[in-house]
Backbone as a ProteinNet text record, in pm:
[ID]
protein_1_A
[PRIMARY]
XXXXXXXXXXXXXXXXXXXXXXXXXXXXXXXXXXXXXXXXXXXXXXXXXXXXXXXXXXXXXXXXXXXXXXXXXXXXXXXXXXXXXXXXXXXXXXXXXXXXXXXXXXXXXXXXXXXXXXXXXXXXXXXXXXXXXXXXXXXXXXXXXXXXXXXXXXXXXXXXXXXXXXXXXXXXXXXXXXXX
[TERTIARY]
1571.8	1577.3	1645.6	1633.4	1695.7	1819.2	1880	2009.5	2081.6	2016.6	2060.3	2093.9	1964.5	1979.3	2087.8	2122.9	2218.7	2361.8	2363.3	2522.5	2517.1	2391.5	2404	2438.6	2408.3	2416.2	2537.1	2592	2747.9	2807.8	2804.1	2907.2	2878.9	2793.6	2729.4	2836.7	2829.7	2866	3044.2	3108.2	3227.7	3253.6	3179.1	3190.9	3177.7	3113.1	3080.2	3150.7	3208.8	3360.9	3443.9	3510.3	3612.1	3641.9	3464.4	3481.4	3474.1	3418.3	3465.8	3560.7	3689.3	3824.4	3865.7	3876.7	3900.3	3894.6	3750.1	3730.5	3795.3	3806.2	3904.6	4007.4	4068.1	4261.5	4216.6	4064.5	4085.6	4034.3	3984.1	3891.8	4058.3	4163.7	4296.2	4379.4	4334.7	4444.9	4354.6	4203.1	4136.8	4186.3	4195.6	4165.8	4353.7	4402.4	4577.7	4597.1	4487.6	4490.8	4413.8	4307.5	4248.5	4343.7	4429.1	4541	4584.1	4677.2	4753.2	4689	4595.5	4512.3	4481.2	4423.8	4365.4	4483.7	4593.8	4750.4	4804.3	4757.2	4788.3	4701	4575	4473.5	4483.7	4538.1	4585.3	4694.2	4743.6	4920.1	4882.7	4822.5	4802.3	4651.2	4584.6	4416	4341.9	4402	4298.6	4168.1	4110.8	4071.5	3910.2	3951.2	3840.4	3803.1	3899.3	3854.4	3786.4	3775	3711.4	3595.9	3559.1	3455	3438.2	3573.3	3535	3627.3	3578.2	3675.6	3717.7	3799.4	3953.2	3815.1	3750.4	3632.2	3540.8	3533.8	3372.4	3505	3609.3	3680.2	3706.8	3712.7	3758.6	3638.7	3535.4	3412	3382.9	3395	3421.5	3518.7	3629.1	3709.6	3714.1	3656.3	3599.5	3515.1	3395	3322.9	3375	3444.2	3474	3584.7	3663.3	3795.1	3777.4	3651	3631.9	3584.5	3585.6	3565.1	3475	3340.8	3244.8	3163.5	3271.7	3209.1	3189.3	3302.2	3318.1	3141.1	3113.1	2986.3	2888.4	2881.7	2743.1	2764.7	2848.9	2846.6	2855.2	2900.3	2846.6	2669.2	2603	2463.4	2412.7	2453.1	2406.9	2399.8	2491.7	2528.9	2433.8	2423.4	2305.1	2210.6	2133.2	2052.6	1978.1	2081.8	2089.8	2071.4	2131.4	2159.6	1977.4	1946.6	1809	1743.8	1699.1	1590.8	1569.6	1657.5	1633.3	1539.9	1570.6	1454.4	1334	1367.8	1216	1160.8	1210.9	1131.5	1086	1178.5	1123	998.4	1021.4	840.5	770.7	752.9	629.1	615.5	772	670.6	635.8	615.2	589	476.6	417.5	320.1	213.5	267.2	156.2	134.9	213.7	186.5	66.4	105	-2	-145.4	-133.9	-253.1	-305.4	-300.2	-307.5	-372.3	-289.2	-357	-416.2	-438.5	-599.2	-732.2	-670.2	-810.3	-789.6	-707.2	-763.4	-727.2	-624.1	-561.3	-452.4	-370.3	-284	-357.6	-340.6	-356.5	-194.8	-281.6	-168	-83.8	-1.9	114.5	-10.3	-70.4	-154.2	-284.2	-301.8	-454.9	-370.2	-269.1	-264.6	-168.8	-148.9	-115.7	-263.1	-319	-505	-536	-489.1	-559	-516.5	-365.1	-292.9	-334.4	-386.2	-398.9	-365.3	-373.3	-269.7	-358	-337.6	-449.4	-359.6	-431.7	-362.2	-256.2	-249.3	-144.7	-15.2	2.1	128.9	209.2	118.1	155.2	210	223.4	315.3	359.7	454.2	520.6	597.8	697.3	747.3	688	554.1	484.1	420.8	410.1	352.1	433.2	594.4	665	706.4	632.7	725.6	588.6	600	536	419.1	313.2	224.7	273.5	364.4	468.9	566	660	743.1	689.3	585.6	521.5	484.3	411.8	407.7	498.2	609.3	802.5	797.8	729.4	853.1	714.6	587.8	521.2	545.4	566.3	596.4	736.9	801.4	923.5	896.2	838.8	745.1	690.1	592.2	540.3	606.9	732.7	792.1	901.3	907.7	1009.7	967.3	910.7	840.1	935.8	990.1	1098.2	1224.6	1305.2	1374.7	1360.4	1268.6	1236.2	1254.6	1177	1129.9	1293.9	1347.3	1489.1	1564.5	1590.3	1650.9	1591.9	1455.7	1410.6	1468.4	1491.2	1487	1655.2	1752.7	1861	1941.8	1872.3	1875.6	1827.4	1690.1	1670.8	1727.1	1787.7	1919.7	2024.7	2065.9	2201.8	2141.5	2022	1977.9	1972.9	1934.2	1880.5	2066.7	2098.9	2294.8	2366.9	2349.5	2405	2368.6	2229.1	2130.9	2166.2	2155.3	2227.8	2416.8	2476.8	2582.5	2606.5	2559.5	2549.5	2522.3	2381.7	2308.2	2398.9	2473.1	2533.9	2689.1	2706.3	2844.1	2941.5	3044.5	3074.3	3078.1	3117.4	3220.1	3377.9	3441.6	3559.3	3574	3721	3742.9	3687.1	3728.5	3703.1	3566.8	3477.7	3364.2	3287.1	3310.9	3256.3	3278.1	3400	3406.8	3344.7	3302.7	3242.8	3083	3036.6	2931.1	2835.9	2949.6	2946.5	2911.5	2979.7	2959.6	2887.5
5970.1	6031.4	6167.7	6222.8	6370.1	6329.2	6209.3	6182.9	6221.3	6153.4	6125.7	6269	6311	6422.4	6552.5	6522.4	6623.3	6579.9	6445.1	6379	6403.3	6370.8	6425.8	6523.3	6635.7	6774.2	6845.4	6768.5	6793.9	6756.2	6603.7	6543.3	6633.6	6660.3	6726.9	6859.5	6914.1	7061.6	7093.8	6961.6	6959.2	6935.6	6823.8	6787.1	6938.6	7040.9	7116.8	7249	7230.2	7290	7309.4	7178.2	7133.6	7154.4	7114.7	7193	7355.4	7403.9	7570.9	7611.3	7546.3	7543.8	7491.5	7378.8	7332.8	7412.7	7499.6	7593.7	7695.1	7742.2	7867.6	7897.7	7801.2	7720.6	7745.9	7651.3	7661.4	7744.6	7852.5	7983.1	8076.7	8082.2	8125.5	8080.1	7953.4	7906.9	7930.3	7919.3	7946.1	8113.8	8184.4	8322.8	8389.8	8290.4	8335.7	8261.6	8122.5	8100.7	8173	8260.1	8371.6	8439.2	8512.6	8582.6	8566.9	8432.1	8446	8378.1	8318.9	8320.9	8429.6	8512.2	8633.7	8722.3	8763	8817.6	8679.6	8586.8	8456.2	8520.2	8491.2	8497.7	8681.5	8750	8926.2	8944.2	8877.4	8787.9	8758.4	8641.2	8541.9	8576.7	8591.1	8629.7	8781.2	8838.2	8969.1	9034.1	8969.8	8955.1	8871.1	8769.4	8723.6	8829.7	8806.5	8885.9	9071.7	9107	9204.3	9285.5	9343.8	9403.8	9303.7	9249.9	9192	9246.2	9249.7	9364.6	9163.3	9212.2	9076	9059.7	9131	9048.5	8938.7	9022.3	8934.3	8776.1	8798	8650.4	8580.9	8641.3	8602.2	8486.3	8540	8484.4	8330.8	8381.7	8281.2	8215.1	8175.5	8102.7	8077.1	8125.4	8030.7	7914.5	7950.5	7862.3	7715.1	7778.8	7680.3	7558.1	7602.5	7546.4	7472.5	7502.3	7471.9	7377.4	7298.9	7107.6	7133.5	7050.9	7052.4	6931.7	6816.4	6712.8	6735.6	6783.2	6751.7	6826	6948.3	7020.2	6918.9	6830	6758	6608.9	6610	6439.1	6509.9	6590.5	6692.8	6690.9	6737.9	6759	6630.6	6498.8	6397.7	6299	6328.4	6332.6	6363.8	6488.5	6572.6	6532.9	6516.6	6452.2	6307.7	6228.7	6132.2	6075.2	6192.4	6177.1	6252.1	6338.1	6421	6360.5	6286.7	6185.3	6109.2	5993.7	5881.4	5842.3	5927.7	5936.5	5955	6095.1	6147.4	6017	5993.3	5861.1	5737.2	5690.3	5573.1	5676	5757.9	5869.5	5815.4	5862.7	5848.2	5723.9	5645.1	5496.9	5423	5472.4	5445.5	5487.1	5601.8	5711.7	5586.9	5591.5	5506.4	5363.4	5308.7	5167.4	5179.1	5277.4	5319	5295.1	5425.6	5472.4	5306.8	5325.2	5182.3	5077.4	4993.4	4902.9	4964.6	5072.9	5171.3	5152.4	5156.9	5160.6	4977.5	4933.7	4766.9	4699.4	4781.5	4761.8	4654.7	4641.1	4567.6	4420.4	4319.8	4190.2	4182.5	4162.8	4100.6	3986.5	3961.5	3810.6	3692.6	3705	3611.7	3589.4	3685.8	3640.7	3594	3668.4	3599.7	3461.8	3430.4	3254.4	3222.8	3233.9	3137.5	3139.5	3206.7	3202.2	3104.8	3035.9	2893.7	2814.8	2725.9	2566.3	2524.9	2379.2	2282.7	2155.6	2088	1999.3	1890.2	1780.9	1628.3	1541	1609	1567.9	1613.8	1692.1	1765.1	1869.7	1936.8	2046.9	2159.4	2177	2283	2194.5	2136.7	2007.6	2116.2	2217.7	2315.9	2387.6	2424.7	2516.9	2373.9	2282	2204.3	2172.1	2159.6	2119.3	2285.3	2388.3	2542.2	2525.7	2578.6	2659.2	2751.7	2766.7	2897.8	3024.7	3023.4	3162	3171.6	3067.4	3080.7	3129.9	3092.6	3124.4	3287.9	3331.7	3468.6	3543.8	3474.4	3606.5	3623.6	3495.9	3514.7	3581.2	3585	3638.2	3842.3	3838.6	3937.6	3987.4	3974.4	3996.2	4005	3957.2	4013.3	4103.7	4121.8	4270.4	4359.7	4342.7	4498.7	4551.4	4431.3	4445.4	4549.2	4612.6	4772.7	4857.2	4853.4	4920.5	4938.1	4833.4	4779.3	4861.5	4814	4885.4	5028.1	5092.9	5243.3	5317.9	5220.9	5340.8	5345.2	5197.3	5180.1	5290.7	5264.1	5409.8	5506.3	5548.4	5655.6	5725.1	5619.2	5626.8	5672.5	5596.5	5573.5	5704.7	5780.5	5868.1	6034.7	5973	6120.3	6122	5988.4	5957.1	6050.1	5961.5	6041.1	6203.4	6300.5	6367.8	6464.4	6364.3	6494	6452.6	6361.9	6319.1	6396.3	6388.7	6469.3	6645.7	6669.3	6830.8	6843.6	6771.3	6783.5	6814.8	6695.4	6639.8	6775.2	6837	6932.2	7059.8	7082.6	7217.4	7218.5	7130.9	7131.5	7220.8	7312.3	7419.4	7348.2	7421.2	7366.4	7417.7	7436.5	7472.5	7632.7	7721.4	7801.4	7888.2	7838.5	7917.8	7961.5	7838	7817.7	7918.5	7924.7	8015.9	8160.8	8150.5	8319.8	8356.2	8316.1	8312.1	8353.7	8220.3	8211.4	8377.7	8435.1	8515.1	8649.4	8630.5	8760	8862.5
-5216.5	-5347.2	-5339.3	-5238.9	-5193	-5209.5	-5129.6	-5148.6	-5258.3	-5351.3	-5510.6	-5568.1	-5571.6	-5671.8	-5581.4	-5443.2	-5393.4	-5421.1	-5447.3	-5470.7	-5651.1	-5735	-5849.5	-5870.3	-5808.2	-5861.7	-5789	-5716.2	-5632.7	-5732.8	-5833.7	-5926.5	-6041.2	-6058	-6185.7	-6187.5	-6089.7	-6048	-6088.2	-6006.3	-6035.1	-6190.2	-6260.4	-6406.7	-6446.5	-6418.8	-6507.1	-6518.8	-6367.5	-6300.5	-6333.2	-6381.9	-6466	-6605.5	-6676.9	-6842.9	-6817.3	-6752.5	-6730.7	-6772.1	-6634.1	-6621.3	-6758.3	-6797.9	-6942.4	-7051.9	-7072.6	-7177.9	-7138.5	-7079.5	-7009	-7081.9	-7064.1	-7147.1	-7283.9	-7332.8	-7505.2	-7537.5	-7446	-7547.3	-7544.5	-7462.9	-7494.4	-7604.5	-7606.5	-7702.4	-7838.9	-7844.9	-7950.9	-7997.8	-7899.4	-7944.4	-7962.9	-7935.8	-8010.7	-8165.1	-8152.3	-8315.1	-8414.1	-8346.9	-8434	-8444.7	-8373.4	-8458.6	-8530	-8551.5	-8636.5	-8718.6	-8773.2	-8882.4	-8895.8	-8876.3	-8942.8	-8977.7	-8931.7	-9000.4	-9111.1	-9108.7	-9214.9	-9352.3	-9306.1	-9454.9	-9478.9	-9392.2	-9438.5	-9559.1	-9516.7	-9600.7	-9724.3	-9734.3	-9846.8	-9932.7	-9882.7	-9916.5	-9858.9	-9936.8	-9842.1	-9893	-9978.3	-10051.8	-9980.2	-9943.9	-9820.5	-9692.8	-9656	-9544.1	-9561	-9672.5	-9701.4	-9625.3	-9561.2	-9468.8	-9352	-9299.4	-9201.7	-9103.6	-8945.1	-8860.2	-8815.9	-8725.3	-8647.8	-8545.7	-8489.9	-8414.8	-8469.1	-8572.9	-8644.7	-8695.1	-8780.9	-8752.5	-8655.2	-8544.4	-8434.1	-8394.8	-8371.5	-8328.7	-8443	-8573.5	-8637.1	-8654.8	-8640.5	-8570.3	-8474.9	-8384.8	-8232	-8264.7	-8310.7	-8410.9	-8461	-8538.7	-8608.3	-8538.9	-8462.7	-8399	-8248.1	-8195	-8061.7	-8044.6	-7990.6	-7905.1	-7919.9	-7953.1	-7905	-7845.1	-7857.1	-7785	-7650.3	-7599.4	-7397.1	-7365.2	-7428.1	-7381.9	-7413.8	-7524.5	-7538.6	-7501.4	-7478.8	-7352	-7201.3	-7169.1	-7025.1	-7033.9	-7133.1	-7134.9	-7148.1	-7214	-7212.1	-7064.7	-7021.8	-6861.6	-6785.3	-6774.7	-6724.7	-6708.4	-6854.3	-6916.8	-6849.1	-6822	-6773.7	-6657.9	-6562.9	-6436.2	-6339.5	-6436.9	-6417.2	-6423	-6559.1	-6644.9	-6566.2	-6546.3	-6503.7	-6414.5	-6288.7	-6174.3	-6197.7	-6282.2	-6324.6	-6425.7	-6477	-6569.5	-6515.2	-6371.7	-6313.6	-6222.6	-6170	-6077.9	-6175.3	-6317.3	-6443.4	-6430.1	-6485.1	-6499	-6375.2	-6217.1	-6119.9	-6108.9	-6102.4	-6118.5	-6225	-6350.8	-6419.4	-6371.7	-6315.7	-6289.9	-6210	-6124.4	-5969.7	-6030.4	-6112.9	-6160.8	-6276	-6349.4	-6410	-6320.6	-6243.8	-6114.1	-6052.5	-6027.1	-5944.3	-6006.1	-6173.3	-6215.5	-6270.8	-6223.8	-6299.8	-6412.2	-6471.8	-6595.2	-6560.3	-6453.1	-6442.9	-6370.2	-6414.8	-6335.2	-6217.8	-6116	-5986.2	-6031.4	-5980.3	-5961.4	-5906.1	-5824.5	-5788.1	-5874.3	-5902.8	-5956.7	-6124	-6198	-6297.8	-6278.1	-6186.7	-6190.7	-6123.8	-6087.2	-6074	-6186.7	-6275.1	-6423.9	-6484.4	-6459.7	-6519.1	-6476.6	-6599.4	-6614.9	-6640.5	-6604.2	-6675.5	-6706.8	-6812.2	-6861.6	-6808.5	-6821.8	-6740.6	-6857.3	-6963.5	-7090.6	-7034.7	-6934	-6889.2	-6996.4	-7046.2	-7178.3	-7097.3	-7001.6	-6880	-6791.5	-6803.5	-6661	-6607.4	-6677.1	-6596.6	-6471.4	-6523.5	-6438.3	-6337	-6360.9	-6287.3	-6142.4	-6164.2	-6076	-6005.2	-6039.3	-5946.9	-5918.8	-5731.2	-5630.9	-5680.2	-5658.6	-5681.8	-5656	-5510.7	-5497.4	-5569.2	-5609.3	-5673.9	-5865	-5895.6	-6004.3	-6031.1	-5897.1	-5839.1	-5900	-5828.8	-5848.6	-5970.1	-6065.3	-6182	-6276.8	-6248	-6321.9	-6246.2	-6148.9	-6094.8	-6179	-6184.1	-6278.7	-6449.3	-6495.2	-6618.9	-6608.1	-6494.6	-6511.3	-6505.3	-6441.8	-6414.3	-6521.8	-6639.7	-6724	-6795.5	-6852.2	-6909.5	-6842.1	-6730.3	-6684.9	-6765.4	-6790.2	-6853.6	-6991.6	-7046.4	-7212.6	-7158.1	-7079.2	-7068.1	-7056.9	-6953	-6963.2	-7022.1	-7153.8	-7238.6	-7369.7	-7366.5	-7500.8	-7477.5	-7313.4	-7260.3	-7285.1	-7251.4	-7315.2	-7426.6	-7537.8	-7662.4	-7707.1	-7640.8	-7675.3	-7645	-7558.5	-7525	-7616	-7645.7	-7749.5	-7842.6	-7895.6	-8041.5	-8026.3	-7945.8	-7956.5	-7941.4	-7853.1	-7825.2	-7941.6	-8039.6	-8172	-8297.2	-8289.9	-8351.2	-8349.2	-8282.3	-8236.8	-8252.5	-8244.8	-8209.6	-8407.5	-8470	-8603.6	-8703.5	-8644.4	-8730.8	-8722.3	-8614.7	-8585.4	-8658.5	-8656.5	-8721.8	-8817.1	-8784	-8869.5	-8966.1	-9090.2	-9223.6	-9178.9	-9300.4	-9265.5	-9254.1	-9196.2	-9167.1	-9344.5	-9443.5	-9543.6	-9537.2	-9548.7	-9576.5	-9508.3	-9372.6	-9277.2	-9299.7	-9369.3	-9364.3	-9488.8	-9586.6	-9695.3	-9671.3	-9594.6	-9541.8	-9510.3	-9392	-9310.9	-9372.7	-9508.4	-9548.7	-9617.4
[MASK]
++++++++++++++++++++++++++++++++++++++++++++++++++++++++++++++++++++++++++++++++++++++++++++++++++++++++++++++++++++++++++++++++++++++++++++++++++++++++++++++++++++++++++++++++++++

């Protein structure tokens, strides 16, 4: 498990390396299109920009103009790459605990619990192995796995969609309006 989370956080590191480097480029190219927007709306509208210094636009036009997907599929990533483990420990952790105290039936004891009446109303189960019955009731139990990391999934989507969704500028006008 040490493995993991040191090759995670090596890949992680570079991913996060790279959007650095990436934002680097667009907080330059963001902050030469605050110029000449703000000598644009000086021109045409000056009138908006009224008690506002080229910083305070600036910042809002960063705002408004800047990527913001690459940062929240980076965190969903993250997210992902962190969680996961930690979520199979819990749902490992509970299985433990659970079959400690008796809550879980075994692979063996719940096939002694199958009957089969002499009408042949289970011929399937009649012709598989008691071990082979084992595996596959053994493979049911562990499917809660399955569900758990799929919620678990689903529930990062929602939550970096959810945020990504709620934060959303309006437009350059709107903001400077907003602002003031």
């Amino acid at each position: 498990m040490l493995t993991y989370f040191l090759i995670a956080a090596l890949i992680l590191a570079v991913l996060w390396g790279l959007y650095a480097l990436w934002s680097r480029g667009v907080n330059a190219d963001i902050a030469e299109g605050a110029q000449a927007e703000w000598r644009r709306f000086q021109r045409q509208d000056p009138q908006l920009l009224a008690g506002m210094t080229e910083d305070q636009f600036a910042r809002i036009y960063a705002r408004v103009e800047r990527p913001r997907f690459p940062a929240y599929m980076l965190g969903a990533i993250t997210a992902f790459a962190i969680g996961t483990p930690a979520l199979l420990a819990v749902m490992n952790a509970a299985a433990y605990f659970a079959d400690r105290a008796g809550m879980i039936a075994q692979p063996a004891e719940a096939a002694s619990y199958l009957r089969f009446d002499e009408s042949g109303a289970a011929t399937l189960a009649g012709r598989v192995s008691p071990e082979a019955l084992q595996y596959v009731l053994q493979g049911w139990a562990g499917f809660y796995y399955f569900f758990g990391l799929l919620f678990f999934w689903v529930l990062v989507i929602f939550v970096a969609m959810r945020r990504y969704h709620a934060r959303t500028p309006g437009f350059l006008r709107e903001e400077v309006l907003r602002s003031r």
